[in-house]
Amino acid sequence: MPQAVLYTDFDGVINAFGTMSRPITAHDDTAFGLDMAKTICVAEGHAYLVQWSGELVAAMAELATAGLVELAWLSTWQPFTGRLEQALGWDHVPVETVRWYDPVTLAHLRDGKFAAIQSRARHEQLQQRPLPIIWVDDEECTPQRRDLLQGMGLRVPMLMVRPDSRIGISRRQWSLIVDFLSTPERYGQVTLDEEATASSHDGHFGY
């Protein structure tokens, strides 16, 4: 049995945007080094340059391969996560893709992620051994969503992580995730961690 389920976005979480949104400042030493980059072609010939930390991606893959987490994509890249996995070297990593919106009609694109998290939380409520939930998203992990999840009266802890989209998951946040996996009982019902330098931005970068 895994110790928790980990839902991860891609853009702004693994794929860090660097200076695409605004300059990175003194917090750079908290970031994983962005040492990997690749152009990924998706439908209709659109290509996106993505960049990530090989160290971070390897650490995530190790948790999933060791069976410590149930790893799942919760990303607008939903139709193309197979291409992400190939680029990241995750061909043999056990990772699922949550089907949370219709890629043709775009139905549920605005509320589907949160609905998926709520659905999994309700599922875990019914299990003999419910799994703690980790949700990492640079846009949707907000105090408002935390309050709604707390209102569900969860039986196990949930950790929400909102990175600074310019650097993705920080070293501090990754350490927090690992600590949560080891001792979830030390956390409150729903814990929200927002990187201090994270800020809202207009539009959505990436796919």
Coordinates of C-alpha atoms in Angstrom, one line a residue:
M1 CA 0.0 0.0 0.0
P2 CA 1.3 3.5 -0.8
Q3 CA 1.6 6.0 2.0
A4 CA -0.3 8.7 0.2
V5 CA -1.7 9.7 -3.2
L6 CA 0.1 12.6 -4.9
Y7 CA -1.7 14.7 -7.5
T8 CA 0.6 16.9 -9.5
D9 CA 0.1 19.6 -12.0
F10 CA 2.9 20.1 -14.6
D11 CA 3.1 23.8 -15.7
G12 CA 4.4 25.9 -12.9
V13 CA 5.0 22.8 -10.7
I14 CA 7.5 20.6 -12.6
N15 CA 7.8 22.8 -15.7
A16 CA 9.2 26.0 -14.3
F17 CA 8.7 29.2 -16.2
G18 CA 11.8 31.1 -15.1
T19 CA 11.5 34.7 -16.3
M20 CA 8.4 34.1 -18.5
S21 CA 6.1 35.8 -15.9
R22 CA 8.4 38.1 -14.0
P23 CA 12.1 38.2 -12.9
I24 CA 13.3 35.7 -10.4
T25 CA 14.8 37.5 -7.4
A26 CA 16.7 36.6 -4.2
H27 CA 14.8 33.4 -3.5
D28 CA 16.7 31.6 -6.3
D29 CA 18.7 29.5 -3.8
T30 CA 15.5 27.7 -2.8
A31 CA 14.9 26.4 -6.3
F32 CA 16.0 23.1 -7.8
G33 CA 18.4 23.8 -10.7
L34 CA 16.6 23.8 -14.1
D35 CA 19.0 21.5 -15.9
M36 CA 16.7 19.8 -18.3
A37 CA 14.7 21.2 -21.3
K38 CA 12.9 19.8 -24.2
T39 CA 10.5 20.9 -26.9
I40 CA 7.3 18.8 -26.9
C41 CA 5.0 18.8 -29.9
V42 CA 1.3 18.3 -29.1
A43 CA -1.9 18.3 -31.3
E44 CA -2.1 20.3 -34.5
G45 CA 1.7 21.0 -34.6
H46 CA 1.9 23.2 -31.5
A47 CA 5.2 22.9 -29.7
Y48 CA 6.1 23.9 -26.2
L49 CA 9.5 24.3 -24.6
V50 CA 9.4 22.9 -21.1
Q51 CA 12.2 23.0 -18.5
W52 CA 12.6 21.1 -15.3
S53 CA 15.0 19.9 -12.6
G54 CA 16.3 16.4 -13.2
E55 CA 16.9 16.1 -9.5
L56 CA 13.3 16.8 -8.6
V57 CA 11.8 14.6 -11.4
A58 CA 14.1 11.7 -10.3
A59 CA 12.9 12.2 -6.6
M60 CA 9.3 12.1 -7.6
A61 CA 9.8 9.0 -9.8
E62 CA 11.7 7.2 -7.0
L63 CA 8.7 7.6 -4.6
A64 CA 6.3 6.2 -7.2
T65 CA 8.5 3.4 -8.3
A66 CA 9.1 2.4 -4.7
G67 CA 5.4 2.3 -4.1
L68 CA 5.5 5.0 -1.5
V69 CA 3.0 7.2 -3.3
E70 CA 0.2 6.7 -5.8
L71 CA 1.3 9.3 -8.4
A72 CA -1.3 11.0 -10.7
W73 CA -1.3 13.8 -13.2
L74 CA -3.9 16.5 -12.6
S75 CA -3.0 18.8 -15.4
T76 CA -4.4 20.5 -18.5
W77 CA -1.8 18.3 -20.3
Q78 CA -4.3 15.5 -19.7
P79 CA -4.5 14.4 -23.4
F80 CA -0.7 14.4 -23.7
T81 CA 0.7 13.1 -20.4
G82 CA 2.3 10.2 -22.3
R83 CA 4.5 12.7 -24.1
L84 CA 5.4 14.3 -20.8
E85 CA 6.4 11.0 -19.3
Q86 CA 8.6 10.2 -22.3
A87 CA 10.3 13.6 -22.1
L88 CA 10.8 13.2 -18.3
G89 CA 12.2 9.7 -18.6
W90 CA 9.1 8.3 -16.8
D91 CA 8.4 5.6 -19.3
H92 CA 8.4 2.9 -16.6
V93 CA 7.2 5.0 -13.7
P94 CA 3.7 4.0 -12.4
V95 CA 1.8 7.2 -12.9
E96 CA -1.9 7.7 -13.7
T97 CA -3.7 10.5 -15.5
V98 CA -6.9 11.9 -14.0
R99 CA -9.5 12.5 -16.7
W100 CA -11.0 15.7 -15.3
Y101 CA -12.1 17.7 -18.4
D102 CA -13.3 17.1 -21.9
P103 CA -10.4 18.0 -24.3
V104 CA -12.8 18.5 -27.2
T105 CA -15.6 20.6 -25.6
L106 CA -13.4 21.8 -22.7
A107 CA -16.3 21.0 -20.3
H108 CA -15.2 21.1 -16.6
L109 CA -12.0 22.9 -17.5
R110 CA -12.7 25.6 -14.8
D111 CA -13.8 23.4 -12.0
G112 CA -12.8 19.8 -12.9
K113 CA -9.5 19.7 -10.9
F114 CA -11.2 20.6 -7.6
A115 CA -14.0 18.2 -8.3
A116 CA -11.5 15.4 -8.9
I117 CA -9.8 16.2 -5.5
Q118 CA -13.2 16.3 -3.8
S119 CA -14.2 13.0 -5.4
R120 CA -11.0 11.3 -4.2
A121 CA -11.4 12.7 -0.7
R122 CA -14.9 11.2 -0.6
H123 CA -13.6 7.9 -1.8
E124 CA -10.9 7.8 0.9
Q125 CA -13.6 8.5 3.5
L126 CA -15.1 5.1 2.8
Q127 CA -11.9 3.1 2.9
Q128 CA -10.8 1.0 5.8
R129 CA -7.3 2.5 5.5
P130 CA -7.8 5.9 3.9
L131 CA -4.8 7.4 2.2
P132 CA -3.6 11.0 2.9
I133 CA -3.8 13.2 -0.1
I134 CA -1.1 15.6 -1.5
W135 CA -2.2 18.1 -4.1
V136 CA 0.4 20.3 -5.9
D137 CA -0.9 23.1 -8.1
D138 CA 0.5 26.6 -8.6
E139 CA -2.9 28.1 -9.4
E140 CA -5.6 26.1 -7.7
C141 CA -4.3 25.4 -4.3
T142 CA -5.8 28.4 -2.5
P143 CA -7.1 29.3 0.9
Q144 CA -10.7 29.2 -0.4
R145 CA -10.2 25.6 -1.6
R146 CA -8.6 24.7 1.6
D147 CA -11.6 25.9 3.6
L148 CA -14.0 24.0 1.4
L149 CA -12.0 20.8 1.8
Q150 CA -11.8 21.3 5.6
G151 CA -15.6 21.5 5.6
M152 CA -15.7 17.9 4.3
G153 CA -14.5 16.6 7.7
L154 CA -11.7 14.5 6.3
R155 CA -10.6 11.4 8.2
V156 CA -6.9 11.7 7.1
P157 CA -4.7 14.7 6.6
M158 CA -4.4 16.5 3.2
L159 CA -1.5 18.7 2.1
M160 CA -2.0 21.4 -0.5
V161 CA 1.2 22.8 -2.0
R162 CA 1.2 26.0 -4.1
P163 CA 4.7 26.6 -5.7
D164 CA 6.0 29.8 -7.3
S165 CA 5.4 29.0 -10.9
R166 CA 8.7 30.6 -11.9
I167 CA 10.7 27.9 -10.0
G168 CA 8.2 25.1 -9.6
I169 CA 8.3 23.0 -6.4
S170 CA 11.0 24.5 -4.2
R171 CA 13.5 22.5 -2.1
R172 CA 11.6 23.6 1.0
Q173 CA 8.3 22.4 -0.4
W174 CA 9.7 19.1 -1.5
S175 CA 11.1 18.5 2.0
L176 CA 7.7 19.3 3.3
I177 CA 6.1 16.7 1.0
V178 CA 8.6 14.1 2.1
D179 CA 8.0 14.9 5.8
F180 CA 4.2 14.7 5.3
L181 CA 4.6 11.2 3.7
S182 CA 6.6 10.1 6.7
T183 CA 4.4 11.6 9.5
P184 CA 1.1 12.7 8.2
E185 CA -0.4 12.5 11.7
R186 CA 1.6 15.6 12.7
Y187 CA -0.4 17.7 10.2
G188 CA -3.8 19.3 10.5
Q189 CA -6.9 18.1 8.6
V190 CA -6.0 20.3 5.6
T191 CA -2.6 22.1 5.4
L192 CA -2.0 24.7 2.7
D193 CA 1.6 25.6 2.0
E194 CA 2.1 28.6 -0.4
E195 CA 5.6 29.6 -1.5
A196 CA 6.1 33.1 -0.1
T197 CA 7.1 34.5 -3.5
A198 CA 4.2 33.0 -5.4
S199 CA 1.8 35.5 -6.9
S200 CA -1.2 35.4 -9.2
H201 CA -0.6 36.1 -12.9
D202 CA -2.8 36.9 -15.8
G203 CA -3.6 33.9 -18.1
H204 CA -2.1 30.5 -18.0
F205 CA 1.4 29.7 -19.2
G206 CA 2.2 26.4 -20.9
Y207 CA -0.3 24.1 -22.5

